[in-house]
Amino acid sequence: GPTIALPPTPREIFDIFFSDDILEGICTETNRYAQSTMSATQYATFEKITSDEIRAYLGFSILMSVVVLPSIGDYWSNDRNLHYSPIAGKITRQRYQTISRYWHFVDNTTLKSRGHINYDRLGKVRPVLEKVNSKFQSSYKPHREVSIDEAMIKFQGRSCLKQYVPIKPIKRGIKSWVLADSHNGYFHTVKVHSMCGNTNVKYLTTLIVYPIHRSMLGKKTGKLQKSLEKKLCWICYPHCMVYTIMHILTTSSQLLIW
C-alpha cells in the first residue's frame, strides 16, 4: 500500500510525482534552451519561464487531452463554439506556444551524438523518466502479486521509437514495459522500449524483465537474473484497463514463469 499519507486534493497527489525539484529542473533546462536558440537581444527581452508556469502548462496539457478540439489554437478561438475559457482565460496562446517551443528536460551539450557508443535514444527525457520512476517506487509498496506487460503511449508524430502493435487498444505509439500491482494497476516501474529489432527471449528476460523486477526487489537478485536467463518468461492476463498520470492505457496481467 501507500508509504505516505495520501493528500486530499488531486493537485497535491500530482505534486507527489512531479515534485518541485523535477519542475525546477524542467524550468532551468527550458530557459537554457531558449537562451541557446535566441540572439542576445531577443533573450534580453524574453520573459523567463517559471516553475509555476511549468506546473500550469502540464495541467493545461492534461486538460487538453480530456477536452479535445481540432487544433491547439482552437482553445483561444474567437468562435464561441470552440473557445475554451478554462485555458484561454488563464494563459495566452502566445505564451503557451512559447513554452511548447522551448520545452526541454536536459542540457543538449551533455548528450552523446547519434552513432556514439553511448548514444541514448531517450537522452532528452531520461532525467525526468528516472525521477518520476523513483517517485512511483518510493510512494507505494506493491502487493506480492505483480504483473509485467507492454503499455502503449499514444503518439502519431515522427520518432524511431514509434511502434505499431495491432492487438493493443492504442495501436500506434511508444511502447513501454510496465511493472504494476495486479490488485489495483498501480504502476511501480515504467521502462520505455528504446531498442529496435531485438525481441528474442533472452533480450526480453535479461534487458526488460530482470531490470524491472530489480527495481522492486533491490540489489540481491542474482538468483532471479540467472533464473530468468534460463527460463522462458511469458505474460498472460485478463484484460483490464489502467489509466495513470502519464495517460498510458494498457492491460493488467499475471506473470507466469514457465
Tab-separated table of C-alpha atoms in Angstrom:
chain	number	residue	atom	x	y	z
A	1	GLY	CA	0.000	0.000	0.000
A	2	PRO	CA	0.948	3.696	0.091
A	3	THR	CA	4.112	4.558	2.005
A	4	ILE	CA	2.981	8.152	2.554
A	5	ALA	CA	-0.193	9.797	3.773
A	6	LEU	CA	-2.470	10.426	0.805
A	7	PRO	CA	-3.169	14.147	0.336
A	8	PRO	CA	-6.799	15.264	-0.055
A	9	THR	CA	-6.637	17.040	-3.426
A	10	PRO	CA	-5.675	15.928	-6.978
A	11	ARG	CA	-3.182	18.806	-7.168
A	12	GLU	CA	-1.329	17.539	-4.095
A	13	ILE	CA	-1.321	13.981	-5.437
A	14	PHE	CA	0.149	15.299	-8.701
A	15	ASP	CA	2.859	17.085	-6.702
A	16	ILE	CA	3.959	13.767	-5.166
A	17	PHE	CA	5.096	12.514	-8.575
A	18	PHE	CA	6.043	15.849	-10.170
A	19	SER	CA	7.727	17.440	-7.177
A	20	ASP	CA	9.349	20.866	-7.044
A	21	ASP	CA	12.814	19.537	-7.911
A	22	ILE	CA	11.503	17.999	-11.142
A	23	LEU	CA	9.632	21.171	-12.107
A	24	GLU	CA	12.659	23.341	-11.283
A	25	GLY	CA	14.828	21.115	-13.466
A	26	ILE	CA	12.420	21.419	-16.402
A	27	CYS	CA	12.265	25.181	-15.838
A	28	THR	CA	16.064	25.513	-15.830
A	29	GLU	CA	16.575	23.453	-18.990
A	30	THR	CA	13.699	25.144	-20.834
A	31	ASN	CA	15.172	28.587	-20.148
A	32	ARG	CA	18.651	27.312	-21.051
A	33	TYR	CA	17.409	26.037	-24.415
A	34	ALA	CA	15.594	29.324	-25.070
A	35	GLN	CA	18.815	31.220	-24.407
A	36	SER	CA	20.834	28.949	-26.691
A	37	THR	CA	18.468	29.466	-29.626
A	38	MET	CA	17.883	33.220	-29.229
A	39	SER	CA	20.130	36.133	-30.013
A	40	ALA	CA	21.398	38.178	-27.062
A	41	THR	CA	18.928	40.938	-27.911
A	42	GLN	CA	15.970	38.564	-28.070
A	43	TYR	CA	16.888	36.851	-24.800
A	44	ALA	CA	17.276	40.198	-23.038
A	45	THR	CA	13.556	40.851	-23.587
A	46	PHE	CA	12.469	37.254	-23.070
A	47	GLU	CA	10.223	36.642	-20.064
A	48	LYS	CA	11.842	33.696	-18.335
A	49	ILE	CA	9.619	30.717	-17.672
A	50	THR	CA	8.910	29.899	-14.023
A	51	SER	CA	8.281	26.590	-12.280
A	52	ASP	CA	4.690	27.676	-11.574
A	53	GLU	CA	4.197	28.137	-15.316
A	54	ILE	CA	5.650	24.654	-15.915
A	55	ARG	CA	3.155	23.154	-13.463
A	56	ALA	CA	0.275	25.096	-15.059
A	57	TYR	CA	1.442	24.084	-18.556
A	58	LEU	CA	1.316	20.397	-17.576
A	59	GLY	CA	-2.176	20.938	-16.163
A	60	PHE	CA	-3.380	22.646	-19.335
A	61	SER	CA	-1.906	19.861	-21.470
A	62	ILE	CA	-3.674	17.179	-19.407
A	63	LEU	CA	-6.922	19.152	-19.676
A	64	MET	CA	-6.481	19.357	-23.461
A	65	SER	CA	-6.348	15.553	-23.577
A	66	VAL	CA	-9.759	15.478	-21.872
A	67	VAL	CA	-11.414	18.354	-23.752
A	68	VAL	CA	-10.201	17.658	-27.285
A	69	LEU	CA	-10.516	20.315	-30.003
A	70	PRO	CA	-9.425	20.057	-33.670
A	71	SER	CA	-6.240	22.094	-33.121
A	72	ILE	CA	-4.301	23.729	-30.282
A	73	GLY	CA	-5.183	27.227	-31.450
A	74	ASP	CA	-8.911	26.493	-31.179
A	75	TYR	CA	-8.791	26.783	-27.389
A	76	TRP	CA	-8.225	30.512	-27.902
A	77	SER	CA	-10.582	30.800	-30.886
A	78	ASN	CA	-12.970	33.766	-31.230
A	79	ASP	CA	-15.626	31.253	-32.277
A	80	ARG	CA	-17.780	30.694	-29.203
A	81	ASN	CA	-18.326	27.071	-30.251
A	82	LEU	CA	-14.597	26.401	-29.871
A	83	HIS	CA	-13.284	28.937	-27.358
A	84	TYR	CA	-12.433	27.237	-24.052
A	85	SER	CA	-12.175	29.774	-21.243
A	86	PRO	CA	-10.674	27.463	-18.523
A	87	ILE	CA	-7.485	27.524	-20.627
A	88	ALA	CA	-7.803	30.712	-22.682
A	89	GLY	CA	-8.652	32.707	-19.543
A	90	LYS	CA	-5.503	31.532	-17.714
A	91	ILE	CA	-2.744	31.682	-20.341
A	92	THR	CA	-2.342	33.424	-23.678
A	93	ARG	CA	-1.890	31.390	-26.817
A	94	GLN	CA	1.477	33.020	-27.471
A	95	ARG	CA	2.783	32.127	-24.009
A	96	TYR	CA	1.581	28.528	-24.303
A	97	GLN	CA	3.258	28.195	-27.699
A	98	THR	CA	6.454	29.778	-26.344
A	99	ILE	CA	6.690	27.191	-23.554
A	100	SER	CA	5.965	24.407	-26.079
A	101	ARG	CA	8.674	25.688	-28.409
A	102	TYR	CA	11.434	25.710	-25.797
A	103	TRP	CA	10.234	22.773	-23.665
A	104	HIS	CA	13.349	20.854	-22.570
A	105	PHE	CA	14.410	18.358	-19.902
A	106	VAL	CA	18.174	18.228	-20.352
A	107	ASP	CA	21.149	20.312	-21.459
A	108	ASN	CA	21.765	19.360	-25.101
A	109	THR	CA	25.516	19.871	-24.725
A	110	THR	CA	25.700	16.870	-22.371
A	111	LEU	CA	24.097	14.425	-24.831
A	112	LYS	CA	26.099	11.948	-26.891
A	113	SER	CA	25.727	12.317	-30.659
A	114	ARG	CA	23.966	9.726	-32.794
A	115	GLY	CA	26.419	6.967	-33.684
A	116	HIS	CA	28.369	7.306	-30.412
A	117	ILE	CA	28.727	4.047	-28.476
A	118	ASN	CA	26.892	5.605	-25.510
A	119	TYR	CA	24.181	7.307	-27.556
A	120	ASP	CA	20.848	7.208	-25.721
A	121	ARG	CA	17.634	7.473	-27.752
A	122	LEU	CA	15.865	8.603	-24.601
A	123	GLY	CA	18.590	11.009	-23.548
A	124	LYS	CA	16.393	14.091	-23.859
A	125	VAL	CA	13.805	12.732	-21.424
A	126	ARG	CA	15.906	10.336	-19.330
A	127	PRO	CA	16.352	12.614	-16.262
A	128	VAL	CA	12.601	13.125	-15.823
A	129	LEU	CA	11.781	9.453	-16.526
A	130	GLU	CA	14.196	8.322	-13.823
A	131	LYS	CA	12.925	10.830	-11.268
A	132	VAL	CA	9.265	10.009	-11.896
A	133	ASN	CA	10.032	6.273	-11.687
A	134	SER	CA	11.755	6.924	-8.371
A	135	LYS	CA	8.625	8.707	-7.123
A	136	PHE	CA	6.435	5.790	-8.246
A	137	GLN	CA	8.623	3.330	-6.353
A	138	SER	CA	9.038	5.315	-3.123
A	139	SER	CA	5.362	6.273	-2.781
A	140	TYR	CA	3.833	2.803	-2.835
A	141	LYS	CA	4.782	-0.747	-1.820
A	142	PRO	CA	3.032	-3.213	-4.165
A	143	HIS	CA	1.357	-6.462	-3.181
A	144	ARG	CA	3.117	-9.774	-3.678
A	145	GLU	CA	1.255	-10.373	-6.954
A	146	VAL	CA	2.670	-8.087	-9.632
A	147	SER	CA	2.442	-8.070	-13.407
A	148	ILE	CA	4.622	-7.058	-16.329
A	149	ASP	CA	3.138	-6.074	-19.648
A	150	GLU	CA	3.573	-3.792	-22.608
A	151	ALA	CA	1.888	-0.393	-22.480
A	152	MET	CA	1.380	1.927	-25.423
A	153	ILE	CA	1.720	5.700	-25.104
A	154	LYS	CA	-0.310	7.166	-27.946
A	155	PHE	CA	1.938	9.044	-30.373
A	156	GLN	CA	1.463	9.774	-34.071
A	157	GLY	CA	4.447	12.017	-34.746
A	158	ARG	CA	7.825	11.089	-36.183
A	159	SER	CA	10.138	9.063	-33.978
A	160	CYS	CA	12.300	5.958	-34.265
A	161	LEU	CA	10.632	4.828	-31.028
A	162	LYS	CA	7.148	4.671	-32.547
A	163	GLN	CA	5.774	1.158	-32.993
A	164	TYR	CA	2.668	-0.490	-34.384
A	165	VAL	CA	1.036	-3.137	-32.163
A	166	PRO	CA	-2.313	-4.081	-33.749
A	167	ILE	CA	-3.611	-6.102	-30.780
A	168	LYS	CA	-3.442	-3.133	-28.389
A	169	PRO	CA	-6.241	-0.606	-27.771
A	170	ILE	CA	-3.665	2.044	-28.725
A	171	LYS	CA	-2.160	0.615	-31.890
A	172	ARG	CA	0.443	3.246	-32.749
A	173	GLY	CA	2.691	4.869	-30.232
A	174	ILE	CA	5.710	4.469	-27.992
A	175	LYS	CA	5.864	1.075	-26.305
A	176	SER	CA	6.797	0.787	-22.654
A	177	TRP	CA	7.221	-2.129	-20.282
A	178	VAL	CA	5.397	-1.702	-17.007
A	179	LEU	CA	5.579	-3.461	-13.666
A	180	ALA	CA	2.203	-2.957	-11.980
A	181	ASP	CA	0.401	-4.091	-8.858
A	182	SER	CA	-2.052	-6.783	-10.029
A	183	HIS	CA	-4.550	-5.805	-7.327
A	184	ASN	CA	-5.116	-2.235	-8.474
A	185	GLY	CA	-2.995	-1.484	-11.548
A	186	TYR	CA	-0.608	0.936	-9.789
A	187	PHE	CA	2.494	1.488	-11.922
A	188	HIS	CA	5.627	0.727	-9.909
A	189	THR	CA	8.173	0.943	-12.747
A	190	VAL	CA	7.946	2.142	-16.347
A	191	LYS	CA	10.696	1.271	-18.834
A	192	VAL	CA	10.364	2.784	-22.300
A	193	HIS	CA	11.236	0.359	-25.103
A	194	SER	CA	14.128	2.106	-26.845
A	195	MET	CA	15.776	-0.754	-28.755
A	196	CYS	CA	14.740	-1.889	-32.228
A	197	GLY	CA	14.736	-5.285	-33.869
A	198	ASN	CA	15.917	-7.467	-30.965
A	199	THR	CA	12.861	-9.132	-29.424
A	200	ASN	CA	14.165	-12.613	-28.623
A	201	VAL	CA	13.536	-14.279	-25.268
A	202	LYS	CA	16.984	-13.574	-23.815
A	203	TYR	CA	16.532	-9.889	-24.681
A	204	LEU	CA	13.116	-9.744	-23.008
A	205	THR	CA	14.225	-11.516	-19.836
A	206	THR	CA	17.686	-10.005	-19.352
A	207	LEU	CA	17.086	-6.440	-20.505
A	208	ILE	CA	13.416	-5.946	-19.625
A	209	VAL	CA	12.010	-8.388	-17.034
A	210	TYR	CA	15.077	-8.590	-14.803
A	211	PRO	CA	15.784	-4.824	-14.529
A	212	ILE	CA	12.106	-4.097	-13.819
A	213	HIS	CA	11.963	-6.714	-11.065
A	214	ARG	CA	15.272	-5.432	-9.709
A	215	SER	CA	13.652	-2.024	-9.202
A	216	MET	CA	11.229	-3.626	-6.759
A	217	LEU	CA	13.388	-6.280	-5.093
A	218	GLY	CA	16.585	-4.286	-4.683
A	219	LYS	CA	20.148	-5.417	-5.356
A	220	LYS	CA	20.004	-9.008	-4.043
A	221	THR	CA	18.556	-10.520	-7.204
A	222	GLY	CA	21.420	-12.591	-8.623
A	223	LYS	CA	19.426	-15.860	-8.466
A	224	LEU	CA	16.459	-14.153	-10.132
A	225	GLN	CA	18.604	-12.982	-13.033
A	226	LYS	CA	20.048	-16.462	-13.605
A	227	SER	CA	16.580	-17.968	-13.435
A	228	LEU	CA	15.180	-15.519	-15.945
A	229	GLU	CA	18.077	-16.040	-18.329
A	230	LYS	CA	17.448	-19.809	-18.364
A	231	LYS	CA	13.653	-19.880	-18.387
A	232	LEU	CA	11.090	-18.644	-20.830
A	233	CYS	CA	9.104	-15.772	-19.366
A	234	TRP	CA	5.696	-15.277	-20.909
A	235	ILE	CA	2.915	-12.977	-19.961
A	236	CYS	CA	-0.779	-13.898	-19.920
A	237	TYR	CA	-3.502	-11.841	-18.413
A	238	PRO	CA	-7.185	-10.965	-18.147
A	239	HIS	CA	-7.887	-7.642	-19.843
A	240	CYS	CA	-8.116	-4.655	-17.552
A	241	MET	CA	-7.648	-1.001	-18.463
A	242	VAL	CA	-5.168	1.003	-16.435
A	243	TYR	CA	-5.031	4.806	-16.506
A	244	THR	CA	-2.101	6.680	-14.955
A	245	ILE	CA	-0.703	10.156	-14.589
A	246	MET	CA	1.153	9.528	-17.860
A	247	HIS	CA	-2.120	8.658	-19.635
A	248	ILE	CA	-0.928	5.187	-20.576
A	249	LEU	CA	-3.591	2.622	-21.464
A	250	THR	CA	-2.521	-0.970	-21.025
A	251	THR	CA	-3.734	-4.379	-19.865
A	252	SER	CA	-3.059	-5.695	-16.391
A	253	SER	CA	-1.689	-9.202	-16.056
A	254	GLN	CA	-0.394	-12.126	-14.049
A	255	LEU	CA	3.251	-13.072	-14.675
A	256	LEU	CA	3.808	-16.751	-15.386
A	257	ILE	CA	7.329	-18.202	-15.453
A	258	TRP	CA	7.453	-21.488	-17.307
